[in-house]
Structures are given as C-alpha cells and as structure tokens.
Short mmCIF file of C-alpha atoms and ligand atoms in Angstrom, two decimals:
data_model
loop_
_atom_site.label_atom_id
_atom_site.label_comp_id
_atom_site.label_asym_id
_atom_site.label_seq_id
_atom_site.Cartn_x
_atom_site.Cartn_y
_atom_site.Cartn_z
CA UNK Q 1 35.61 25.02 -18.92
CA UNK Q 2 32.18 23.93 -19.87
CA UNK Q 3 31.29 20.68 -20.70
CA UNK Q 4 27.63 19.60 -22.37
CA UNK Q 5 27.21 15.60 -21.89
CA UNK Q 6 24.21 14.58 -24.19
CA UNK Q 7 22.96 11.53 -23.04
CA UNK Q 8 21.98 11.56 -19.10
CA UNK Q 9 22.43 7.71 -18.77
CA UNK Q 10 24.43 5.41 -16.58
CA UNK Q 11 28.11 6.69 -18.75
CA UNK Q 12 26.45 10.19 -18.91
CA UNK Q 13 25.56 10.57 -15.54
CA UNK Q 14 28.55 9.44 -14.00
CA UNK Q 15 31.07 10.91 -16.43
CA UNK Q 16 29.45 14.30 -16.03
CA UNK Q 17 28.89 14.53 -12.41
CA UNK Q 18 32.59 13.64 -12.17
CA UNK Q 19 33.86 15.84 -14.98
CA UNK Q 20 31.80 18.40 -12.12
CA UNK Q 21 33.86 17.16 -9.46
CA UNK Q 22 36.65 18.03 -11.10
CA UNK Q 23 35.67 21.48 -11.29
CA UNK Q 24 34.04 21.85 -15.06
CA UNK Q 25 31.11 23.52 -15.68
CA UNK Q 26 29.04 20.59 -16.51
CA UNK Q 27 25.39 20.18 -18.14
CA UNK Q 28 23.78 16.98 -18.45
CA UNK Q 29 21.10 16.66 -21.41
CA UNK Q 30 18.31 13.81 -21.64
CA UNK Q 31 14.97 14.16 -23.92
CA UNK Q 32 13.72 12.60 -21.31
CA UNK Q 33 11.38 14.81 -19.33
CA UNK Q 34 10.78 12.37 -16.53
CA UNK Q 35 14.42 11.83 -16.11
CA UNK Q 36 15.25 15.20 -15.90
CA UNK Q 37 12.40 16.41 -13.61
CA UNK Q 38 13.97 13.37 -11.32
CA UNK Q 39 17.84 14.60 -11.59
CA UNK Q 40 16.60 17.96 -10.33
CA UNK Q 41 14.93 16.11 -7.30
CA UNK Q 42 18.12 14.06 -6.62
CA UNK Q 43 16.80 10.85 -7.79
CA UNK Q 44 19.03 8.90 -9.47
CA UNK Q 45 17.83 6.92 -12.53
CA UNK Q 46 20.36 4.16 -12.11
CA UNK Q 47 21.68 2.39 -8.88
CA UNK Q 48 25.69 3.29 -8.41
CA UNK Q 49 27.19 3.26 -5.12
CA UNK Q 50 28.29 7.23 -4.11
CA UNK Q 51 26.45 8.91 -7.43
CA UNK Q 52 23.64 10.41 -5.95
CA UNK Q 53 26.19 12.06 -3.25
CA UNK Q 54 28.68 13.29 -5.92
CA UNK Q 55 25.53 14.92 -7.79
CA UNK Q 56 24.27 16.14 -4.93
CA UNK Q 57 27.15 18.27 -3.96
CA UNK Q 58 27.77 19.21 -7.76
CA UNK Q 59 24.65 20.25 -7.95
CA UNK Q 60 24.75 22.62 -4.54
CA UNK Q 61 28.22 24.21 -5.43
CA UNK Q 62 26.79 25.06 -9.08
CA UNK Q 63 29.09 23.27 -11.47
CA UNK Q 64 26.27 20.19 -12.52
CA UNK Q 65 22.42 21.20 -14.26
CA UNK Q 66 20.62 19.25 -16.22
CA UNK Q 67 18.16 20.12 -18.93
CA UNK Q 68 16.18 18.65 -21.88
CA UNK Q 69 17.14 21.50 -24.25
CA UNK Q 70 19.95 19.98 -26.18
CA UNK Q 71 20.50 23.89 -27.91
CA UNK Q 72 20.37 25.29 -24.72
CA UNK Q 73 22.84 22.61 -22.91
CA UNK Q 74 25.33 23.86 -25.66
CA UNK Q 75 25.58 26.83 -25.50
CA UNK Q 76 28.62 27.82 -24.91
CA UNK Q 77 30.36 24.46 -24.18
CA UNK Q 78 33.62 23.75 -25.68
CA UNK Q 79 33.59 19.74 -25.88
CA UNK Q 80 30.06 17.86 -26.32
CA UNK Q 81 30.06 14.63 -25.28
CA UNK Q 82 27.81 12.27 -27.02
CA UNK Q 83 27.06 9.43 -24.54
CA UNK Q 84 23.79 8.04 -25.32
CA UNK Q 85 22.87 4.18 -25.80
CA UNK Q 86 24.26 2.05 -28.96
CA UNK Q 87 22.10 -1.36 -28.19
CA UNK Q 88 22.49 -4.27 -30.18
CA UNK Q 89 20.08 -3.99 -33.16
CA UNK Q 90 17.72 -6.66 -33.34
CA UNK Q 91 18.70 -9.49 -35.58
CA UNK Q 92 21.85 -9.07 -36.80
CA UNK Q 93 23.79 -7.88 -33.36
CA UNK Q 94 25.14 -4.80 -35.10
CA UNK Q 95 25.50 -1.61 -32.26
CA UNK Q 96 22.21 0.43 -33.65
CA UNK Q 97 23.57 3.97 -34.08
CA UNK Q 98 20.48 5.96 -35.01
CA UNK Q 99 20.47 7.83 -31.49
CA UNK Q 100 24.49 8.60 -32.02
CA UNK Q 101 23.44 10.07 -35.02
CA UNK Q 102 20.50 12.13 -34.48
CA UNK Q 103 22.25 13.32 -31.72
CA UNK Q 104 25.23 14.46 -33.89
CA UNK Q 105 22.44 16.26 -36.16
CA UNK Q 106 21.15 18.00 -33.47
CA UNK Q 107 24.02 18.85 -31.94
CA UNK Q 108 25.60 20.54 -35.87
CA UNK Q 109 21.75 22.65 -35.93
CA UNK Q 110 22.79 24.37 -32.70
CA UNK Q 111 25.99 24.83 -32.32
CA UNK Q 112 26.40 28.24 -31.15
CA UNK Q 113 30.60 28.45 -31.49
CA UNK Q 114 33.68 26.46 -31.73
CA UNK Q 115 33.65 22.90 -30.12
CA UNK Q 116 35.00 19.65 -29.98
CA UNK Q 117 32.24 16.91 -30.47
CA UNK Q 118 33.39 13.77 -27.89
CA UNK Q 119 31.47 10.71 -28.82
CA UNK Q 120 31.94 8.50 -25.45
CA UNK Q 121 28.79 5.95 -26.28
CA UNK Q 122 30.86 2.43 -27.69
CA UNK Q 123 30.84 2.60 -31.82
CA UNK Q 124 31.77 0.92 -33.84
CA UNK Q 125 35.16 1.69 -36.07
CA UNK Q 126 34.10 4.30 -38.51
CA UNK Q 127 31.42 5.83 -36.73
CA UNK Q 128 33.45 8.97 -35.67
CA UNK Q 129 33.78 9.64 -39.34
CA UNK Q 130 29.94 9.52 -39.79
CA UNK Q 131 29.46 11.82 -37.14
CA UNK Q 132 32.04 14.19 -38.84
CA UNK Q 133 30.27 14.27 -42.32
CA UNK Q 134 26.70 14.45 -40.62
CA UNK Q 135 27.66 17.62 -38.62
CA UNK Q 136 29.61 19.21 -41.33
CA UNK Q 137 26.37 18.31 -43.93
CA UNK Q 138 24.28 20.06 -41.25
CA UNK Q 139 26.35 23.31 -42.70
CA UNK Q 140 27.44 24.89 -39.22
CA UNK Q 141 29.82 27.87 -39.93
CA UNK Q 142 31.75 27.33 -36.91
CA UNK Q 143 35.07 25.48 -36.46
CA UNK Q 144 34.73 21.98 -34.84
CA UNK Q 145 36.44 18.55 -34.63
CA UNK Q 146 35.09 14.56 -33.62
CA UNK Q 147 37.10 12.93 -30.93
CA UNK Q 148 36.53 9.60 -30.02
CA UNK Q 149 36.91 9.00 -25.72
CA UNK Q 150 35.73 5.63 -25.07
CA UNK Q 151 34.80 4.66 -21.16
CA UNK Q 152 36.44 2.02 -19.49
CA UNK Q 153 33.63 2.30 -16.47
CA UNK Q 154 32.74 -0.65 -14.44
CA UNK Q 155 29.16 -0.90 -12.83
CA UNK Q 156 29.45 -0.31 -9.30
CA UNK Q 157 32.69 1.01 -9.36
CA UNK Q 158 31.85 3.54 -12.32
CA UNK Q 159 33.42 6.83 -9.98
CA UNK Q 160 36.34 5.06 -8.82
CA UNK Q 161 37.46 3.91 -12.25
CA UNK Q 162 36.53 7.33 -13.93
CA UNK Q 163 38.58 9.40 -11.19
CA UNK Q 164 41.61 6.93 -11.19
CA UNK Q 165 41.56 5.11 -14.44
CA UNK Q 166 44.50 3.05 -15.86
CA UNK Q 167 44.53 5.07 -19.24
CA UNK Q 168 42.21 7.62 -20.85
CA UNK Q 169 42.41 6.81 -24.60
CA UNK Q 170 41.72 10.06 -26.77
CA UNK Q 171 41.32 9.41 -30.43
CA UNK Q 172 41.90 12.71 -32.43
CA UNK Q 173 42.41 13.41 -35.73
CA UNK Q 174 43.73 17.14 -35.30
CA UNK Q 175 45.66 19.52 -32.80
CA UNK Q 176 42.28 21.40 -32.12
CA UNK Q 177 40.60 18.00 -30.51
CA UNK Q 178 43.67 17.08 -28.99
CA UNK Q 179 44.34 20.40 -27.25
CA UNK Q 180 40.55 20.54 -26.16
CA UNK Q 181 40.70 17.16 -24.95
CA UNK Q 182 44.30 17.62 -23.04
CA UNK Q 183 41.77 20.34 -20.88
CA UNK Q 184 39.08 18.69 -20.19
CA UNK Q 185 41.47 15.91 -18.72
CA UNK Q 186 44.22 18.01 -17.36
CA UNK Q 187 42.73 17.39 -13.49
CA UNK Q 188 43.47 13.60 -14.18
CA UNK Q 189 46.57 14.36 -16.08
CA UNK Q 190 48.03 16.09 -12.70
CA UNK Q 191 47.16 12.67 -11.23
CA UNK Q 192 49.23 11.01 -13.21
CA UNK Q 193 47.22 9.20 -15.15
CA UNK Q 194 48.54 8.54 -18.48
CA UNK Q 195 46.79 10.02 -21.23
CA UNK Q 196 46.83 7.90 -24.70
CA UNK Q 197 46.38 9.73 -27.70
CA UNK Q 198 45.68 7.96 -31.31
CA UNK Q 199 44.07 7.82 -34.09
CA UNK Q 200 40.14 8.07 -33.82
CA UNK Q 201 39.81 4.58 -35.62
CA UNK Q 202 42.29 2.87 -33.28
CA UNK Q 203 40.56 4.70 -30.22
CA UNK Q 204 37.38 2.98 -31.34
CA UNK Q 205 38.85 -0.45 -31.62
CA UNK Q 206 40.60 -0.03 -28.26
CA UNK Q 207 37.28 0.08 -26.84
CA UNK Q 208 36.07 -3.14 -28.35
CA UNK Q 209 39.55 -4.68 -28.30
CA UNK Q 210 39.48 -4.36 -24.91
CA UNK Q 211 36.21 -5.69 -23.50
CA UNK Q 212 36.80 -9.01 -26.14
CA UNK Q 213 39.63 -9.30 -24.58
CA UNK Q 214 38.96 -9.21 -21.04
CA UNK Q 215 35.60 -11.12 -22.34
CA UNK Q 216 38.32 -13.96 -23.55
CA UNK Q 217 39.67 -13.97 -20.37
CA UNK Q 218 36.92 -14.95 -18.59
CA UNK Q 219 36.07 -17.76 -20.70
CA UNK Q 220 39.21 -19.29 -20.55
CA UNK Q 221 39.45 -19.20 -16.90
CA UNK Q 222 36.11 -20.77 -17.13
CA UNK Q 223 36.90 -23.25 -19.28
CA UNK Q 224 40.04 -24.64 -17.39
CA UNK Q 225 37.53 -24.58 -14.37
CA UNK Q 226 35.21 -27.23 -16.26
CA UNK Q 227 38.54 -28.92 -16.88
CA UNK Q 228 39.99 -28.59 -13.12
CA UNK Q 229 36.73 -30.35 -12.04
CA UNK Q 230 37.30 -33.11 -14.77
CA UNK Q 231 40.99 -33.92 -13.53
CA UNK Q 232 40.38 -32.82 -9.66
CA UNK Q 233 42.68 -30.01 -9.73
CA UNK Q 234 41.59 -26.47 -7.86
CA UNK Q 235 40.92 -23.43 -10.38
CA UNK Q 236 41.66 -20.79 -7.90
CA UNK Q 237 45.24 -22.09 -7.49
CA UNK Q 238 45.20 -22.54 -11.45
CA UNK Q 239 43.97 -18.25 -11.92
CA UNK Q 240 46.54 -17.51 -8.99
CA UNK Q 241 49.28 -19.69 -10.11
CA UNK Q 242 49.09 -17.95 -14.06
CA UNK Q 243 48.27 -14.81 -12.82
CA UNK Q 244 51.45 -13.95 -10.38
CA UNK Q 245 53.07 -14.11 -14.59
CA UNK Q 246 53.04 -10.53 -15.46
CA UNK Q 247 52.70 -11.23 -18.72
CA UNK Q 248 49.21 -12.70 -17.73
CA UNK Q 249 48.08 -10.66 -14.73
CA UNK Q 250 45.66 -11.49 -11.65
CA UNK Q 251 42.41 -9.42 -13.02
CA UNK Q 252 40.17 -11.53 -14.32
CA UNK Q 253 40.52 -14.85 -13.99
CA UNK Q 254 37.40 -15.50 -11.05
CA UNK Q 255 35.68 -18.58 -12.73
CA UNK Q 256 32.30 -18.48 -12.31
CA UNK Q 257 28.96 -18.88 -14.49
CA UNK Q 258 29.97 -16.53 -17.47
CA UNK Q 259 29.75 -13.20 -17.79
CA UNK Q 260 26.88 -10.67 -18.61
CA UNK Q 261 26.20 -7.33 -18.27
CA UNK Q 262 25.56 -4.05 -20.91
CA UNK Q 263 28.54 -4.49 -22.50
CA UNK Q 264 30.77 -7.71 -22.74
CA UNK Q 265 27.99 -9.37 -24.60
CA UNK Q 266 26.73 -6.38 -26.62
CA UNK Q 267 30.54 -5.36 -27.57
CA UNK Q 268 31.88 -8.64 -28.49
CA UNK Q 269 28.84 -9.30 -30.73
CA UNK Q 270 29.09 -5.87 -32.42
CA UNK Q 271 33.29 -6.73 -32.56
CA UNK Q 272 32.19 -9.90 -34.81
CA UNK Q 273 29.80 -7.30 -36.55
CA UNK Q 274 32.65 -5.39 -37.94
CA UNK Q 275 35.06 -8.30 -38.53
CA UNK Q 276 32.36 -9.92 -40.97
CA UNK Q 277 32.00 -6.68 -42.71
CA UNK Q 278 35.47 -6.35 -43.23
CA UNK Q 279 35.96 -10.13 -43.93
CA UNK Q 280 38.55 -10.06 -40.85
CA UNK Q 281 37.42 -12.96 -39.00
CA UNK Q 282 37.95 -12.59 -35.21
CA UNK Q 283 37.43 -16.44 -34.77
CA UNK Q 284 38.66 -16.30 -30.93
CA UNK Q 285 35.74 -13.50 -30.50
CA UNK Q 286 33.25 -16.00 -31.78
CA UNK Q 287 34.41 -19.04 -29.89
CA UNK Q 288 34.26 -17.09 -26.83
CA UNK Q 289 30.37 -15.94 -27.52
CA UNK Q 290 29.27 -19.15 -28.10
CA UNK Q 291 31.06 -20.97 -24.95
CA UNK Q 292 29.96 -18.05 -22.33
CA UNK Q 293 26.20 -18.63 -23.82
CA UNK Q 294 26.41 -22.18 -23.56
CA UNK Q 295 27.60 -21.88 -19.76
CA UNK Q 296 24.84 -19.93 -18.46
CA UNK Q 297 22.08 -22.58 -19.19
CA UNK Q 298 25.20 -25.28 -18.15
CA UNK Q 299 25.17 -23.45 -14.40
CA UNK Q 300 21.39 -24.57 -14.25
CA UNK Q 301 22.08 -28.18 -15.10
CA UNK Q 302 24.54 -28.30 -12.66
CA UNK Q 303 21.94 -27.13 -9.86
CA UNK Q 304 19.90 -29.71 -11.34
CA UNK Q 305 22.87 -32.12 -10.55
CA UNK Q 306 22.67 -31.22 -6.83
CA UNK Q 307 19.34 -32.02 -7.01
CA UNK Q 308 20.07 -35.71 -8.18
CA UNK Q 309 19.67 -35.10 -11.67
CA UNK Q 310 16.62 -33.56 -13.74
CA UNK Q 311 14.41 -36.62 -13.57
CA UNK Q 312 15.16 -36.22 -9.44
CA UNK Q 313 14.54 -32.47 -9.27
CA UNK Q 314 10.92 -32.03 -10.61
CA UNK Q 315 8.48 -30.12 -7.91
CA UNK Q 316 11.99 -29.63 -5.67
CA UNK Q 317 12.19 -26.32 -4.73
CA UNK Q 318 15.52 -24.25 -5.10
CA UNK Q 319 16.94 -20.46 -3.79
CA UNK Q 320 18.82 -18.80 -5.76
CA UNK Q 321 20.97 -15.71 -3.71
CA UNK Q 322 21.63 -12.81 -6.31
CA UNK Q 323 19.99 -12.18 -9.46
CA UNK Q 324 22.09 -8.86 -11.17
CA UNK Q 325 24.98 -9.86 -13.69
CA UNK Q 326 27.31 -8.55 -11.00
CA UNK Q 327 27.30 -7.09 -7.24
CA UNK Q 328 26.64 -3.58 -6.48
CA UNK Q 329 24.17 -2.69 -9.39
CA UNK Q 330 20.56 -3.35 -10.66
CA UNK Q 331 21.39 -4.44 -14.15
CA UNK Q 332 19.59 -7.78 -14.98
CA UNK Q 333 20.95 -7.28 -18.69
CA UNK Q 334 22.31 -10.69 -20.02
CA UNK Q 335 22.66 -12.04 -16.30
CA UNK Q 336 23.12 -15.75 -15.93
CA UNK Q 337 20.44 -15.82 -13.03
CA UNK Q 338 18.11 -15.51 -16.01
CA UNK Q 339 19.40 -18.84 -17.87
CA UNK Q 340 19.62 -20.72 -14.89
CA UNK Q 341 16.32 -19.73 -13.30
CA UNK Q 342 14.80 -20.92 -16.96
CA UNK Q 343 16.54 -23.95 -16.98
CA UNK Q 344 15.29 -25.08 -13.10
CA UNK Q 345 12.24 -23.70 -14.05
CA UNK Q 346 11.55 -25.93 -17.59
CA UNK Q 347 12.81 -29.01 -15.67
CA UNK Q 348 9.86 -28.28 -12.81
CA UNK Q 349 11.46 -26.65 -9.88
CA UNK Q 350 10.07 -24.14 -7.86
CA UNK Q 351 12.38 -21.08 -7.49
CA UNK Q 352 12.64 -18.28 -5.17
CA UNK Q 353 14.91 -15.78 -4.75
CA UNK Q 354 16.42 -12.71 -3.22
CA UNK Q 355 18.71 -9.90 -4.44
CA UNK Q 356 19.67 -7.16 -2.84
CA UNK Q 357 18.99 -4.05 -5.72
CA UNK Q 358 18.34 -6.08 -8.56
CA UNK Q 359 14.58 -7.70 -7.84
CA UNK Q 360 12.33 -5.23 -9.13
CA UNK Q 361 14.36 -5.44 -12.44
CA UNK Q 362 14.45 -9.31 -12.16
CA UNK Q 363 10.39 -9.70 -12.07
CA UNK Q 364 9.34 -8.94 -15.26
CA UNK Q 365 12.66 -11.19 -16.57
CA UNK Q 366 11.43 -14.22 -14.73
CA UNK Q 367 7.80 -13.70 -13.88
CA UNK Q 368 7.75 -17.84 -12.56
CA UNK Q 369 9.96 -16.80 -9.69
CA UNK Q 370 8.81 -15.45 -6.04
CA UNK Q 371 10.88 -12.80 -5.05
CA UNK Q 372 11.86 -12.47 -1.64
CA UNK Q 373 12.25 -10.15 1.06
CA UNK Q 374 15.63 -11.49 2.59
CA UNK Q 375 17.91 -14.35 1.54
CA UNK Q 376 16.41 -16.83 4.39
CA UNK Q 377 13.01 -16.44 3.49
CA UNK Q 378 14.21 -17.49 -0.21
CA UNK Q 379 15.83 -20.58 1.33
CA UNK Q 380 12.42 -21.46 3.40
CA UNK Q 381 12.07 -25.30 2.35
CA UNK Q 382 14.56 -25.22 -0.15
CA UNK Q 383 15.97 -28.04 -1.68
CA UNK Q 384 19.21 -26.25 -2.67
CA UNK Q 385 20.82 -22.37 -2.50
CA UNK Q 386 22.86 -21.25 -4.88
CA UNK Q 387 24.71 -17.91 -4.72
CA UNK Q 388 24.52 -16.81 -8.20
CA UNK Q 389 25.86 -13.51 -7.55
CA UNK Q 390 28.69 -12.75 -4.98
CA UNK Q 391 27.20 -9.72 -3.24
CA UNK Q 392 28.93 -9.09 0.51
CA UNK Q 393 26.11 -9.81 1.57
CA UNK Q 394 25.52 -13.58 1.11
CA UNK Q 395 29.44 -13.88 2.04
CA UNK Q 396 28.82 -14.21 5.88
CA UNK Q 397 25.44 -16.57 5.85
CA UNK Q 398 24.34 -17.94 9.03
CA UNK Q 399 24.73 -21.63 8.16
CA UNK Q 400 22.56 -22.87 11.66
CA UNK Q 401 19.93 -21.11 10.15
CA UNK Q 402 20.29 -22.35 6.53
CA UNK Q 403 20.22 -26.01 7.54
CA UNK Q 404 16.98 -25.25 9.69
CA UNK Q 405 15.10 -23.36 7.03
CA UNK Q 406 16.03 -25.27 4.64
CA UNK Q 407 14.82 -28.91 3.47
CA UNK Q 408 18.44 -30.32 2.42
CA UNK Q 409 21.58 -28.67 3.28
CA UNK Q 410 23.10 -28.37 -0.15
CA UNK Q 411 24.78 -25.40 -1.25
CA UNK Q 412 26.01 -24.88 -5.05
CA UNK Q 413 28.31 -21.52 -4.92
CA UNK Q 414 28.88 -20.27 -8.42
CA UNK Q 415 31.20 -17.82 -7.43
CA UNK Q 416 33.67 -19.81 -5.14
CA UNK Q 417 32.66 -17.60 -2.04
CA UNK Q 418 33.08 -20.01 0.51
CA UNK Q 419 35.68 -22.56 1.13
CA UNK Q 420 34.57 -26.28 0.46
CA UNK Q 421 36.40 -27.54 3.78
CA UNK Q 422 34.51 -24.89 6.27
CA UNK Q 423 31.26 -25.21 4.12
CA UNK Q 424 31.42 -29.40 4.08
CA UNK Q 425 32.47 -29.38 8.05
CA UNK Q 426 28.81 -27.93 8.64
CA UNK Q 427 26.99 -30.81 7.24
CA UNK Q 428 26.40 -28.98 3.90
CA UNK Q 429 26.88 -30.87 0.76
CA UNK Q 430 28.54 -28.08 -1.50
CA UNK Q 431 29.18 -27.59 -5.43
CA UNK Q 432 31.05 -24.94 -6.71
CA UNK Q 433 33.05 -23.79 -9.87
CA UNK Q 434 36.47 -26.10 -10.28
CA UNK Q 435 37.26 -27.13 -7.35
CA UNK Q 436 36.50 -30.63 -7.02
C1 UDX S 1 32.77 -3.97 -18.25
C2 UDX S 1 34.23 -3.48 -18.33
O1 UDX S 1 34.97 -3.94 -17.20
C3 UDX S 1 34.28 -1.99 -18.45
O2 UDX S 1 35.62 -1.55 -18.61
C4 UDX S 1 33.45 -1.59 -19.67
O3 UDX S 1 33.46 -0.22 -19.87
C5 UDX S 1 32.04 -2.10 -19.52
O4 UDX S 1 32.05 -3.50 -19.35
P1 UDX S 1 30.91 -4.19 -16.36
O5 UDX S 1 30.06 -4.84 -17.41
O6 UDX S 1 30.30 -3.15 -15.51
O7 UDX S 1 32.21 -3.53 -17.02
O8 UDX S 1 31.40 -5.34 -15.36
P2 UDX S 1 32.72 -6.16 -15.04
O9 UDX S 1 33.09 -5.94 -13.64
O10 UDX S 1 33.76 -5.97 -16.07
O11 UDX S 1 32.13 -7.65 -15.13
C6 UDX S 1 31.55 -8.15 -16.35
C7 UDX S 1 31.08 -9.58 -16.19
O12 UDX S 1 32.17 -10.47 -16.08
C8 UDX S 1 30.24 -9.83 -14.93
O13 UDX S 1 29.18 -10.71 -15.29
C9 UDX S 1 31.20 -10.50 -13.97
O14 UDX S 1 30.57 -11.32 -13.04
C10 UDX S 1 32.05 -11.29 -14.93
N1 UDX S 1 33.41 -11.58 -14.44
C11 UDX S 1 34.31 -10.57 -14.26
C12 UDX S 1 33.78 -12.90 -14.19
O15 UDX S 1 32.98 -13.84 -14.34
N2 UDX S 1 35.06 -13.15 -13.78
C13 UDX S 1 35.98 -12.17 -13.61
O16 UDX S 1 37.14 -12.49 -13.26
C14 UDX S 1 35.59 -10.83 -13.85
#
C-alpha cells in the first residue's frame, strides 16, 4: 500500500518511517529543501533515540523516499497523511491551522485518484470538517474521504509507542475511510492492538481529552507533593499508594517541577480555546494551566531557598543538570529549566549548566547561562546542583567529586532521583519534590 505523509516533522518522520517498517510504501513530503536534501543524507532533523537507524534501513530496502513535490509524493497513494505543525497562535492560544489547511488545498489540486486524506497533526474539533469542504471546493473529480488519526507519540519513545501503542483511535465518517484505514493499520491490528473507531469529532477530542487529562494528572500529583512537604508525609509513597487503585493507575503521578513539552501546554491551551467558543467551560483545564505555570518559576525559588533565601543567594553561583522538558530529546519547548534559570538569574546568581542533547537548543533560550561540556565542569564552584531533568545520566553522579568541585555540597533534585537517606549520609544537604 502506499502511504504519502505530508509534513516531514518529528510525528511525520517517525510515523512514516514506521508505517515503512511495517512494510508500506511510504513517501515523506517537506517544502523544506534543506530538510529534504538532509533526509536523503541520513541526517535526522530531530533527536529520537533509534530513528535515524529505522530510516536508514527503510530507506536501503526501498519502502521510505522523501521529496518536496507534494503532487509528486501523491501520486498514487491511497491515504495522505497530513502531519504538519498546528502551534499555538500568538495571542489568543488558539492551534493556528493555516499550514493544515493549505496543505489540504494542495493536496485536493493534485490528487491524481481515490484517497483517504488522514489528518494526524492535533486540531482542534471541527477541523476535519474544514478540511473536507476545502478539498471538495478545490473541485477534484475523484472519490475521497477525511479521517481523523491522532498520535499518542511520546518524545524519546516516539517508535516504541507508535509500534506498540495502547489504542489507535480512527475517526471516520464513512466505510471508505474506515476500510482504508483498517489497511494501513492491519500490521498493528495482527499485534493485537485494539483499533478504536468513532466519529471524526470524538477522535479529535480524544486527542485533546487525553493530553488534559494526563496534563491534570500531573498537577495533582504535584500539588499533593507541595502538600506532603507541608505535613511531612513522602509523595512517592502517596503516587504509589493511589496508583496500585486501578481505577487510578501508576502512569503519571512522578512529582516533579511541572510539565512542558510541544504538546501538554499547547493542547490544553487550545482545549480551553474550544471550550470558550462553545461556552463549555473546562474549569479543571484552566486550573491546571495556571498551577503548572506558576510551579515552574516556584522550582527556582526553591533553589533560591537552598541558597538561604534570595537576599542570601545574590553573586552565588548554581548548576543546573538537564535543560530539555524531558530525557532523551532536544526539545527546550516550554521546559521548566527555562523558568527556573530566569528566576536564579533575576535574583543575581550565576548559572551554568550541562545537558546532554538539549544545549545548543537551550543557548539562544537563556543566553545568561554558560553551557558546559560535562555535568562536573557545570558544578565547578557551585553553590548548589540541581537536576532539573532526570536523564540516566546524572542518576549515578560521583558524589566525592561533587563535594570537591563544588563550593557547598547542596543538592536540590527536582525529580526525586536519589534517595534523601544515601544522598544526606554523604554530607550533602539535599531538597527535593515532597519528601520532607
Ligand atoms: C505527550 C504525551 O504523552 C503524548 O501521548 C502526546 O502525543 C504528546 O505529549 P511528550 O510531550 O513527548 O508526550 O512527553 P511526556 O513523556 O508525556 O511528558 C510530558 C511532560 O510531563 C514532561 O515535562 C515530563 O517531565 C512531565 N511528566 C510526565 C511529569 O512531570 N510527571 C509524570 O509523571 C509524567
């Protein structure tokens, strides 16, 4: 079967060179030149752990090319996939859906048979019927229908989760999109993995539904960690102790300094978006935005705690260890390393740091901070080091070393890496999230 996926980003790339895998013949489109000319070298444009192998390979056995010709990409192809960016527009948070749209345009001008058109970027509810009228207005004489297949893909995990998901959610309104779709799935449908059709509306709330909730999640966990330190109870027994409820579940519940990322904080802002224009308040949705943005700039004060206060911390110097919203990617996008290197930062401390993939990203972000080349040159005459981000490889530091680089042995662990007993019996004074 062939597959065009228009749109040669981080969901493009990866869904493609999967869908590849899988044994579809799969073309990957981008108007971007640059982009392109670096696929066909095997340089990735995004950092994901086993991409630029699974490409590679695709690539060599002839089932992945990639192309700037959207008419050309086509041709032929019996689902599109639209999977190009919906950022948050500026001002009013809405998910801007001008590059969904021209795409859809384009893709009506040149269709060259029968297809099903698979919008995969995150739209909002309605957006599939937009897509419909635009490609229909563009007068094509062939059949087609507008699916909506939203990705559940987690950076740094992106080919794991797309090969083994929990559900693929297909939202079709007719037997032609469904039976298309059922195809270009059927190697994951073997494996068992359980297909969900609905309606396309419902498909595109699922999407949003989903990441608010999880989102929610997050928060509250976070919150009963403020709470935990208040009444000295441990939040790691609090997550475990809910979680083993089925009804609740493990997944996250890790407190730590609020989340960020591409698409909790676009997608829940974009969710209130659509509940004010339907006057539907989603009043949970808009707690939960306000508390996680509140936290981030809260994790700096409480380096600035460890410190002795702000008044105490002016011309200290501090380390931070990880800078990306998560381990295991690049993306700087909405990361809390930004709000709490600001905060240090406006209250005088020097700051260095030292991430693994993310620093070249980080710079422009925070252009007061020296990057580093390694984690201990970061903690050189620091005052404090604080793992912002739990990458492996901060999870095994040499503590001798720490305490004789550094200028005070305090550690502040926002991600509850390290247990406070081992950590304390060094000599260390050590902060972390809810566990007093
Ligand atoms: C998320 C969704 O998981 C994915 O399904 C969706 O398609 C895109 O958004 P991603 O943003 O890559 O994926 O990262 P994820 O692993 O979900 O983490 C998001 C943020 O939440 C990170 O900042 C992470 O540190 C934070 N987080 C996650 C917590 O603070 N605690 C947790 O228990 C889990």
């Amino acid at each position: 079967m062939k597959i065009a996926m228009v749109g040669s980003g981080y969901v493009g790339l990866v869904s493609g060179a999967c869908f590849a895998d899988f044994g579809h013949d799969v073309v990957c489109i981008d108007k971007d030149q640059s982009k392109i000319d670096r696929l066909h070298e095997g340089v990735m444009p995004i950092y994901e752990p086993g991409l630029d192998a699974l490409v590679e390979s695709n690539v060599k056995a002839g089932r992945l090319s990639f192309t700037t010709s959207l008419a050309e990409g086509i041709e032929g192809a019996a689902a599109i996939f639209i999977a190009v960016g919906t950022p948050s527009r500026r001002g009013d948070g809405h998910a801007d859906l001008s590059f969904v749209y021209a795409v859809a345009k384009e893709v009506g001008e040149n269709l060259s048979g029968e297809a099903v058109i698979v919008t995969k970027s995150t739209v909002p509810v309605g957006t599939g019927d937009e897509v419909e009228r635009i490609i229909r207005d563009t007068g094509t004489a062939h059949r087609f229908a507008v699916v909506s297949n939203p990705e559940f893909l987690r950076e740094g995990a992106a080919i794991g989760d797309f090969k083994r998901p929990d559900r693929i959610v297909i939202g079709a309104e007719d037997d032609f999109g469904r039976e298309v779709m059922r195809e270009v799935y059927r190697p994951l449908f073997l494996n068992e993995s359980p297909i969900l059709f609905t309606s396309r509306r419902s498909s595109e709330l699922i999407k949003y539904a989903a990441n608010a909730f999880l989102a929610t999640k997050i928060t509250f966990i976070n919150e009963m960690a403020d709470l935990c330190e208040k009444v000295g109870a441990n939040v790691q027994d609090v997550s475990r102790g809910i979680g083993m409820d089925n009804r609740i579940g493990p997944k996250f519940l890790h407190a730590g300094p609020g989340y960020g990322g591409s698409c909790f904080p676009k997608d829940t802002l974009a969710l209130l978006k659509t509940a004010e224009d339907y006057d539907s308040p989603t009043r949970i949705v808009e707690a939960v935005v306000k508390v996680n943005d509140s936290r981030k700039r809260a994790m700096g004060r409480k380096v600035l705690d460890a410190l002795g206060g702000a008044e105490a911390s002016r011309g200290k110097k501090v380390a931070l260890l990880g800078l990306t919203f998560k381990p295991n990617t690049d993306d700087m996008r909405a990361s809390p390393a930004i709000a709490v290197a600001q905060t240090l930062i406006d209250a005088g401390v020097q700051v260095s740091a030292y991430d693994p993939e993310g620093m070249e990203q980080a710079r422009p972000l925070m252009p007061q901070v020296t990057m580093c080349d390694n984690p201990y040159a970061a903690i050189e005459g620091a005052d404090a080091t604080v793992i912002v981000t739990e990458w492996d490889a901060f999870r095994a530091l040499d503590f001798a070393r720490v305490k004789e680089l550094a200028a005070a042995a305090v550690l502040v662990d926002l991600r509850n890496i390290y247990n406070p007993e081992d950590v304390r019996a060094l000599g260390f004074t050590y902060e972390s999230i809810g566990r007093a």
